[in-house]
Amino acid sequence: MELLHSATFPSKQKLLIVVTIATALFTIIPLLYPFLEDPNFFLKQQPPSQSSIIKLQNPVVASHEGCDIFSGEWVPNPDAPYYTNTTCWAIHEHQNCMKFGRPDTDFFKWKWKPYGCVDGLPVFDPFRFLEIVRGKTMAFVGDSVSRNHMQSLICLLSQVEYPVDASVKDDDYFKRWTYETYNFTIAVFWTPHLVKSIEPGQTHPKNTDIFDLYLDEADESWTADIGEFDHVIISSGHWHYRPSVYYENQTIIGCHYCQLPNITDLSMFYGYRKAFRTALKAILDSKTFKGVMYLRTFAPSHFEGGLWNEGGNCLRKQPYKSDDQAQDDTTRKLHKIQLEEFWRAEEEAKKKGKRLRLLDTTQAMWLRPDGHPSRYGHMPEANVTLYNDCVHWCLPGPIDNLNDFLLAMLKREKDKGLLAQVRKMLS
């Protein structure tokens, strides 16, 4: 009140000066910081190919406040891809569609266009991303699609810099890499169900395909370490389709397709909901995690003509139009469960001062039946379990666009922080 009742003109002038200075600093410093921090910045950059680098055309990524970036359609993007299977070492063989002879290339020449967003969704800018996460840490927590997402990010960032291995475990399921110029560390945590699970064959030796899921116990392989990270992206999906016995309070309470005597079938949806509720509770109850948690929603598979083990395949070469194909019933239910559990946890997060964010990419990925490896993730004569892979995503490919969304969310988070600083300066 003292500010409002003091001299009017000086107060307005002071306010104008503060806002002007703050705006200038927030615009200029992110662009100059690499040079101020390290005068040898350019000498340290060793990108694979100068021609493959996407230029920093706009220093500001749209914040997208007031529009839903997750509702939209795929439109052509002739400039893509921004890396290849020969310039990025992070591509696993079963995602290396071009190496194994996929004949078409249109599937990676699309970008997401949100409805009603004036600025659209900018294509991933690796320079801008690395500036935002300078000095930060990021973890991808989940299954093989989560790892697929992280590998896409590494490939996109390879336009600027290659990371060095900074793993603390000799285990490919728990890897860490550091971008030394930016002091940015990225990690992956393997936890396909998010909750404690026991592999098949240990508890039920006669049933070698049944998992034991402890639905009220989060998997400590990730919860024990998340306090080290500023950004945590969690996701889970396809492993919940598998036969499982469900436990709560260390007691069997039912199962999903276990076909064991005297055990009630509760369906996969029961287990899926409980797993996400427990995982989100672990975030909320963590005393060490002070960062931002992003729930990346379910990325659907696209088997047509049969199930994965019954000859199903994914041979489409273009995205669906937004109104062409409704989500299948299972995808719709899994997505709905994630949204409901996120909203439930978000209310509690507000009370505890925790930051939970929704990376709601299910509809965008549902519209991309053309983006899977199918039979182009291995040699034709290979003896593999998933011969026609319609679960994972080719690299490069549609999963790269998940990082367009991620960057937009990171920028939005940073803008909120800057706004809070300005408000503090004015208080």
Coordinates of C-alpha atoms in Angstrom, one line a residue:
M1 CA 0.0 0.0 0.0
E2 CA 2.9 2.4 0.7
L3 CA 3.9 2.2 -3.0
L4 CA 0.4 3.0 -4.1
H5 CA 0.1 6.1 -1.8
S6 CA 3.5 7.6 -2.4
A7 CA 4.2 10.0 -5.2
T8 CA 2.4 8.7 -8.3
F9 CA 4.7 9.7 -11.1
P10 CA 8.0 8.5 -9.5
S11 CA 6.3 5.1 -8.6
K12 CA 5.1 4.6 -12.2
Q13 CA 8.5 5.6 -13.5
K14 CA 10.2 3.2 -11.1
L15 CA 7.8 0.4 -12.2
L16 CA 8.5 1.1 -15.9
I17 CA 12.3 1.1 -15.3
V18 CA 12.2 -2.2 -13.4
V19 CA 10.0 -3.9 -16.0
T20 CA 12.1 -2.7 -18.9
I21 CA 15.4 -3.8 -17.3
A22 CA 13.9 -7.2 -16.3
T23 CA 12.6 -7.7 -19.8
A24 CA 15.9 -6.8 -21.4
L25 CA 17.8 -9.1 -19.1
F26 CA 15.5 -12.1 -19.6
T27 CA 15.8 -11.7 -23.3
I28 CA 19.5 -11.0 -23.8
I29 CA 21.2 -13.0 -21.0
P30 CA 20.0 -16.5 -22.3
L31 CA 21.5 -15.7 -25.6
L32 CA 24.8 -14.3 -24.3
Y33 CA 25.3 -16.7 -21.4
P34 CA 27.3 -19.3 -23.2
F35 CA 29.9 -16.7 -24.3
L36 CA 30.1 -15.1 -20.9
E37 CA 30.4 -18.4 -19.1
D38 CA 33.0 -19.9 -21.5
P39 CA 34.9 -17.8 -24.0
N40 CA 35.9 -21.0 -25.8
F41 CA 32.3 -21.9 -26.3
F42 CA 32.5 -22.3 -30.1
L43 CA 35.8 -24.1 -30.0
K44 CA 34.3 -26.8 -27.8
Q45 CA 31.3 -27.5 -30.1
Q46 CA 32.0 -30.5 -32.4
P47 CA 28.7 -31.2 -34.1
P48 CA 28.6 -34.1 -36.6
S49 CA 27.8 -32.0 -39.6
Q50 CA 27.4 -28.2 -40.0
S51 CA 24.7 -28.8 -42.6
S52 CA 22.6 -30.8 -40.2
I53 CA 22.4 -28.1 -37.6
I54 CA 19.0 -26.4 -37.2
K55 CA 19.6 -22.7 -36.8
L56 CA 18.4 -20.7 -33.9
Q57 CA 15.8 -18.6 -35.7
N58 CA 13.8 -17.4 -32.7
P59 CA 15.3 -16.8 -29.3
V60 CA 12.0 -17.1 -27.6
V61 CA 9.9 -20.3 -27.6
A62 CA 6.2 -19.5 -27.3
S63 CA 4.8 -20.1 -23.8
H64 CA 1.5 -21.3 -25.2
E65 CA -0.5 -20.0 -22.3
G66 CA -4.1 -19.8 -23.2
C67 CA -4.1 -22.5 -25.8
D68 CA -4.0 -26.3 -25.7
I69 CA -0.8 -27.4 -27.5
F70 CA -1.8 -31.1 -27.2
S71 CA -4.9 -30.7 -29.4
G72 CA -4.1 -30.4 -33.1
E73 CA -3.1 -32.2 -36.2
W74 CA 0.0 -33.3 -38.1
V75 CA 1.1 -31.1 -41.0
P76 CA 4.0 -31.5 -43.5
N77 CA 7.5 -30.4 -42.4
P78 CA 9.9 -30.8 -45.4
D79 CA 12.8 -29.6 -43.3
A80 CA 12.9 -32.7 -41.1
P81 CA 14.7 -34.8 -40.1
Y82 CA 17.3 -32.9 -38.1
Y83 CA 19.6 -35.9 -37.6
T84 CA 20.1 -39.3 -39.3
N85 CA 20.8 -42.9 -38.3
T86 CA 24.4 -42.3 -39.3
T87 CA 24.9 -39.1 -37.2
C88 CA 23.4 -40.3 -33.9
W89 CA 25.0 -43.2 -32.0
A90 CA 22.1 -43.4 -29.5
I91 CA 19.7 -45.2 -31.8
H92 CA 19.2 -48.9 -30.8
E93 CA 19.1 -51.4 -33.6
H94 CA 15.4 -52.2 -33.3
Q95 CA 14.6 -48.5 -33.9
N96 CA 17.0 -48.0 -36.7
C97 CA 14.4 -48.3 -39.5
M98 CA 16.6 -46.8 -42.2
K99 CA 19.5 -49.2 -41.6
F100 CA 17.2 -52.2 -42.0
G101 CA 15.7 -51.0 -45.3
R102 CA 12.5 -49.1 -44.6
P103 CA 11.8 -47.8 -48.1
D104 CA 9.7 -44.7 -47.4
T105 CA 10.9 -41.5 -45.7
D106 CA 7.8 -39.4 -45.5
F107 CA 7.0 -40.6 -41.9
F108 CA 9.6 -38.3 -40.4
K109 CA 8.6 -35.2 -42.4
W110 CA 5.7 -34.0 -40.2
K111 CA 5.3 -31.7 -37.3
W112 CA 2.5 -31.0 -34.8
K113 CA 0.2 -28.0 -35.3
P114 CA -2.0 -27.2 -32.3
Y115 CA -5.4 -25.8 -32.9
G116 CA -5.9 -22.1 -32.0
C117 CA -2.3 -21.4 -31.0
V118 CA -1.1 -18.3 -32.7
D119 CA 2.6 -19.3 -32.5
G120 CA 2.0 -23.0 -33.1
L121 CA 4.4 -25.4 -31.6
P122 CA 8.0 -24.5 -32.6
V123 CA 10.2 -27.3 -33.9
F124 CA 12.7 -28.5 -31.3
D125 CA 15.6 -26.0 -31.0
P126 CA 18.6 -27.8 -29.4
F127 CA 20.4 -24.6 -28.6
R128 CA 17.4 -23.2 -26.7
F129 CA 16.8 -26.5 -24.9
L130 CA 20.4 -26.7 -23.7
E131 CA 20.3 -23.1 -22.5
I132 CA 17.1 -23.7 -20.5
V133 CA 18.6 -26.8 -18.8
R134 CA 22.1 -25.5 -18.2
G135 CA 23.3 -26.7 -14.9
K136 CA 20.2 -28.9 -14.5
T137 CA 19.5 -32.7 -14.4
M138 CA 16.7 -34.6 -16.1
A139 CA 15.5 -38.2 -15.7
F140 CA 13.3 -40.4 -17.9
V141 CA 11.5 -42.9 -15.7
G142 CA 9.6 -45.8 -17.2
D143 CA 9.8 -48.5 -19.9
S144 CA 11.4 -49.0 -23.3
V145 CA 9.2 -46.3 -24.9
S146 CA 10.5 -43.9 -22.2
R147 CA 14.1 -44.9 -23.2
N148 CA 13.0 -44.5 -26.9
H149 CA 12.0 -40.9 -26.0
M150 CA 15.3 -40.2 -24.2
Q151 CA 17.3 -41.5 -27.1
S152 CA 15.4 -39.2 -29.4
L153 CA 16.4 -36.3 -27.2
I154 CA 20.0 -37.3 -27.3
C155 CA 19.9 -37.5 -31.1
L156 CA 18.3 -34.1 -31.4
L157 CA 20.9 -32.6 -29.1
S158 CA 23.7 -34.2 -31.1
Q159 CA 23.3 -31.2 -33.5
V160 CA 25.0 -29.2 -30.8
E161 CA 27.0 -31.5 -28.6
Y162 CA 27.6 -35.2 -27.8
P163 CA 27.3 -36.2 -24.1
V164 CA 29.9 -38.2 -22.2
D165 CA 29.0 -41.3 -20.2
A166 CA 28.5 -40.3 -16.5
S167 CA 26.8 -43.5 -15.3
V168 CA 27.1 -44.5 -11.7
K169 CA 26.0 -48.1 -12.4
D170 CA 27.4 -50.6 -14.8
D171 CA 23.9 -51.3 -16.1
D172 CA 22.4 -50.3 -19.4
Y173 CA 19.0 -49.9 -17.8
F174 CA 20.3 -47.1 -15.6
K175 CA 22.5 -44.9 -17.7
R176 CA 23.6 -41.3 -17.3
W177 CA 25.2 -38.8 -19.7
T178 CA 26.5 -35.3 -19.2
Y179 CA 26.7 -32.4 -21.7
E180 CA 29.9 -30.9 -20.3
T181 CA 29.6 -27.5 -22.0
Y182 CA 26.2 -27.0 -20.4
N183 CA 26.7 -29.0 -17.2
F184 CA 23.5 -30.8 -18.0
T185 CA 23.0 -34.5 -17.0
I186 CA 20.4 -36.8 -18.5
A187 CA 19.5 -40.2 -17.1
V188 CA 17.2 -43.2 -17.7
F189 CA 15.6 -45.4 -15.0
W190 CA 14.2 -48.7 -16.1
T191 CA 10.9 -49.4 -14.2
P192 CA 8.3 -50.8 -16.7
H193 CA 5.5 -50.8 -14.1
L194 CA 6.6 -47.9 -11.9
V195 CA 5.8 -50.1 -8.9
K196 CA 7.8 -52.9 -7.3
S197 CA 7.7 -56.0 -9.6
I198 CA 9.1 -59.5 -9.7
E199 CA 10.0 -61.1 -13.0
P200 CA 8.1 -64.1 -14.2
G201 CA 9.2 -67.6 -13.1
Q202 CA 10.4 -66.6 -9.6
T203 CA 7.1 -66.9 -7.7
H204 CA 5.1 -69.0 -10.1
P205 CA 7.6 -71.4 -11.6
K206 CA 4.9 -73.2 -13.6
N207 CA 3.8 -69.9 -15.2
T208 CA 6.8 -68.3 -16.8
D209 CA 4.9 -65.2 -18.1
I210 CA 3.3 -63.9 -14.9
F211 CA 4.7 -60.8 -13.1
D212 CA 4.1 -60.1 -9.5
L213 CA 3.2 -56.4 -9.0
Y214 CA 3.1 -54.8 -5.6
L215 CA 0.7 -52.0 -6.4
D216 CA 1.1 -50.1 -3.2
E217 CA 4.9 -50.0 -3.3
A218 CA 6.7 -47.7 -5.7
D219 CA 9.8 -49.2 -7.3
E220 CA 12.8 -48.0 -5.2
S221 CA 15.1 -48.3 -8.3
W222 CA 13.8 -44.8 -9.2
T223 CA 12.3 -43.4 -6.1
A224 CA 15.6 -43.6 -4.2
D225 CA 17.4 -41.3 -6.7
I226 CA 14.8 -38.8 -7.9
G227 CA 15.9 -36.2 -5.3
E228 CA 19.0 -35.7 -7.5
F229 CA 17.0 -34.4 -10.5
D230 CA 15.4 -31.1 -11.5
H231 CA 13.1 -32.6 -14.1
V232 CA 11.6 -36.1 -14.0
I233 CA 9.5 -37.5 -16.9
I234 CA 7.6 -40.6 -15.8
S235 CA 5.6 -42.9 -18.1
S236 CA 4.4 -46.5 -18.3
G237 CA 2.1 -48.5 -20.5
H238 CA 2.6 -51.6 -22.5
W239 CA 4.1 -53.8 -19.8
H240 CA 0.8 -53.6 -18.0
Y241 CA -0.8 -55.7 -20.7
R242 CA 1.1 -58.7 -19.5
P243 CA -0.3 -61.3 -17.1
S244 CA 0.3 -60.2 -13.5
V245 CA -0.6 -61.1 -10.0
Y246 CA -1.6 -58.0 -7.9
Y247 CA -0.5 -57.5 -4.3
E248 CA -1.5 -54.9 -1.7
N249 CA -0.1 -54.9 1.8
Q250 CA 2.0 -57.9 0.8
T251 CA -1.2 -59.9 0.1
I252 CA -2.6 -61.2 -3.2
I253 CA -5.7 -59.2 -4.0
G254 CA -6.3 -60.3 -7.6
C255 CA -4.6 -60.5 -11.0
H256 CA -4.8 -59.6 -14.7
Y257 CA -5.2 -62.6 -17.0
C258 CA -3.1 -64.9 -14.7
Q259 CA -5.5 -67.8 -15.0
L260 CA -4.5 -69.1 -11.5
P261 CA -7.1 -70.9 -9.3
N262 CA -8.9 -68.9 -6.7
I263 CA -7.6 -65.5 -7.8
T264 CA -10.0 -62.9 -9.0
D265 CA -9.3 -61.2 -12.4
L266 CA -9.4 -57.5 -11.7
S267 CA -8.3 -56.4 -15.2
M268 CA -5.3 -54.5 -16.3
F269 CA -7.1 -51.2 -15.7
Y270 CA -7.2 -51.8 -12.0
G271 CA -3.5 -52.4 -11.8
Y272 CA -2.7 -49.5 -14.1
R273 CA -4.6 -47.0 -12.0
K274 CA -3.1 -48.3 -8.8
A275 CA 0.4 -48.2 -10.2
F276 CA 0.1 -44.5 -11.3
R277 CA -1.5 -43.6 -8.0
T278 CA 1.4 -45.1 -6.1
A279 CA 4.0 -43.6 -8.4
L280 CA 2.5 -40.1 -8.1
K281 CA 2.2 -40.5 -4.3
A282 CA 5.9 -41.3 -4.2
I283 CA 6.6 -38.0 -5.8
L284 CA 4.3 -36.1 -3.5
D285 CA 5.7 -37.8 -0.4
S286 CA 9.4 -37.4 -1.4
K287 CA 11.3 -35.2 1.0
T288 CA 14.2 -34.9 -1.4
F289 CA 12.6 -34.2 -4.7
K290 CA 12.2 -30.4 -5.3
G291 CA 12.0 -30.4 -9.0
V292 CA 9.2 -30.7 -11.6
M293 CA 7.6 -34.0 -12.5
Y294 CA 6.1 -34.4 -15.9
L295 CA 3.6 -37.3 -16.6
R296 CA 4.0 -38.2 -20.2
T297 CA 0.8 -40.0 -21.2
F298 CA 0.5 -43.3 -22.9
A299 CA 2.0 -43.8 -26.4
P300 CA -0.3 -46.3 -28.1
S301 CA 0.7 -49.2 -30.4
H302 CA -0.8 -49.6 -33.8
F303 CA -1.2 -53.3 -34.6
E304 CA -3.6 -54.0 -37.5
G305 CA -4.8 -57.3 -38.8
G306 CA -4.1 -59.2 -35.6
L307 CA -2.4 -59.0 -32.2
W308 CA 1.4 -58.6 -31.8
N309 CA 1.8 -62.4 -31.7
E310 CA -0.8 -63.2 -34.2
G311 CA 0.6 -61.5 -37.3
G312 CA -0.5 -57.9 -36.5
N313 CA 1.5 -55.3 -38.3
C314 CA 1.8 -51.5 -38.9
L315 CA 2.4 -50.7 -42.6
R316 CA 0.8 -47.3 -42.9
K317 CA 2.9 -44.5 -44.5
Q318 CA 1.1 -41.4 -43.4
P319 CA -0.5 -40.0 -40.2
Y320 CA -4.2 -40.3 -39.5
K321 CA -6.2 -37.2 -40.1
S322 CA -7.5 -35.9 -36.7
D323 CA -11.0 -37.0 -37.3
D324 CA -10.3 -40.1 -39.3
Q325 CA -9.8 -42.7 -36.6
A326 CA -11.0 -42.7 -33.0
Q327 CA -8.7 -44.1 -30.3
D328 CA -9.2 -47.8 -29.6
D329 CA -11.1 -48.6 -26.4
T330 CA -8.0 -49.7 -24.5
T331 CA -6.0 -46.6 -25.4
R332 CA -8.9 -44.4 -24.4
K333 CA -9.3 -46.1 -21.0
L334 CA -5.6 -46.1 -20.2
H335 CA -5.3 -42.4 -21.1
K336 CA -8.4 -41.6 -19.1
I337 CA -6.9 -43.3 -16.0
Q338 CA -3.7 -41.3 -16.3
L339 CA -5.6 -38.1 -16.6
E340 CA -7.8 -38.9 -13.6
E341 CA -4.8 -39.9 -11.4
F342 CA -2.8 -36.9 -12.5
W343 CA -5.7 -34.5 -11.6
R344 CA -6.1 -36.2 -8.3
A345 CA -2.4 -35.9 -7.5
E346 CA -2.3 -32.3 -8.7
E347 CA -4.7 -31.2 -6.1
E348 CA -2.5 -32.6 -3.4
A349 CA 0.6 -31.2 -5.1
K350 CA -0.8 -27.7 -4.8
K351 CA -1.2 -28.1 -1.0
K352 CA 2.4 -29.4 -0.7
G353 CA 4.0 -27.0 -3.0
K354 CA 5.0 -29.7 -5.4
R355 CA 5.1 -29.1 -9.2
L356 CA 3.4 -31.7 -11.3
R357 CA 2.9 -31.1 -15.0
L358 CA 1.0 -33.1 -17.7
L359 CA 2.7 -33.9 -21.0
D360 CA -0.5 -35.1 -22.7
T361 CA 0.8 -36.6 -25.9
T362 CA -1.5 -39.6 -26.3
Q363 CA -3.7 -38.1 -29.1
A364 CA -0.7 -36.8 -31.1
M365 CA 0.9 -40.2 -31.0
W366 CA -2.3 -42.1 -31.7
L367 CA -2.5 -40.3 -35.0
R368 CA 0.9 -41.7 -36.1
P369 CA 0.5 -45.3 -37.1
D370 CA 3.2 -44.7 -39.7
G371 CA 6.0 -44.2 -37.2
H372 CA 6.8 -47.7 -35.9
P373 CA 9.6 -50.0 -37.1
S374 CA 7.3 -52.9 -38.1
R375 CA 9.7 -55.4 -39.6
Y376 CA 12.5 -52.8 -40.2
G377 CA 14.1 -53.1 -36.8
H378 CA 16.1 -56.2 -37.5
M379 CA 17.4 -58.4 -40.3
P380 CA 14.6 -60.4 -42.2
E381 CA 15.9 -63.7 -40.9
A382 CA 16.3 -62.6 -37.3
N383 CA 14.5 -64.7 -34.6
V384 CA 13.0 -62.0 -32.4
T385 CA 10.0 -62.0 -30.1
L386 CA 8.4 -58.9 -31.5
Y387 CA 9.0 -59.4 -35.3
N388 CA 6.6 -56.7 -36.4
D389 CA 7.3 -53.9 -33.8
C390 CA 4.3 -51.6 -33.7
V391 CA 5.1 -50.4 -30.1
H392 CA 8.4 -48.6 -30.3
W393 CA 9.2 -45.7 -32.7
C394 CA 11.7 -45.3 -35.6
L395 CA 14.5 -42.8 -35.0
P396 CA 14.3 -40.3 -36.6
G397 CA 10.5 -40.4 -36.5
P398 CA 7.4 -39.1 -34.8
I399 CA 8.8 -39.6 -31.3
D400 CA 11.1 -36.7 -32.0
N401 CA 8.1 -34.5 -31.7
L402 CA 7.6 -35.4 -28.1
N403 CA 10.6 -33.2 -27.5
D404 CA 8.9 -30.3 -29.2
F405 CA 6.2 -30.6 -26.5
L406 CA 8.9 -31.1 -23.8
L407 CA 10.7 -27.9 -24.8
A408 CA 7.5 -25.9 -24.8
M409 CA 6.7 -27.1 -21.3
L410 CA 10.2 -26.3 -20.1
K411 CA 10.0 -22.8 -21.5
R412 CA 6.6 -22.3 -19.9
E413 CA 8.1 -23.4 -16.6
K414 CA 11.0 -21.0 -17.0
D415 CA 8.6 -18.1 -17.8
K416 CA 6.7 -18.8 -14.6
G417 CA 10.0 -18.6 -12.7
L418 CA 11.0 -15.3 -14.4
L419 CA 7.5 -13.8 -13.7
A420 CA 7.9 -14.8 -10.0
Q421 CA 11.2 -13.0 -9.9
V422 CA 9.8 -9.8 -11.4
R423 CA 7.0 -9.9 -8.9
K424 CA 9.5 -10.3 -6.1
M425 CA 11.5 -7.3 -7.4
L426 CA 8.3 -5.2 -7.5
S427 CA 7.1 -6.2 -4.0

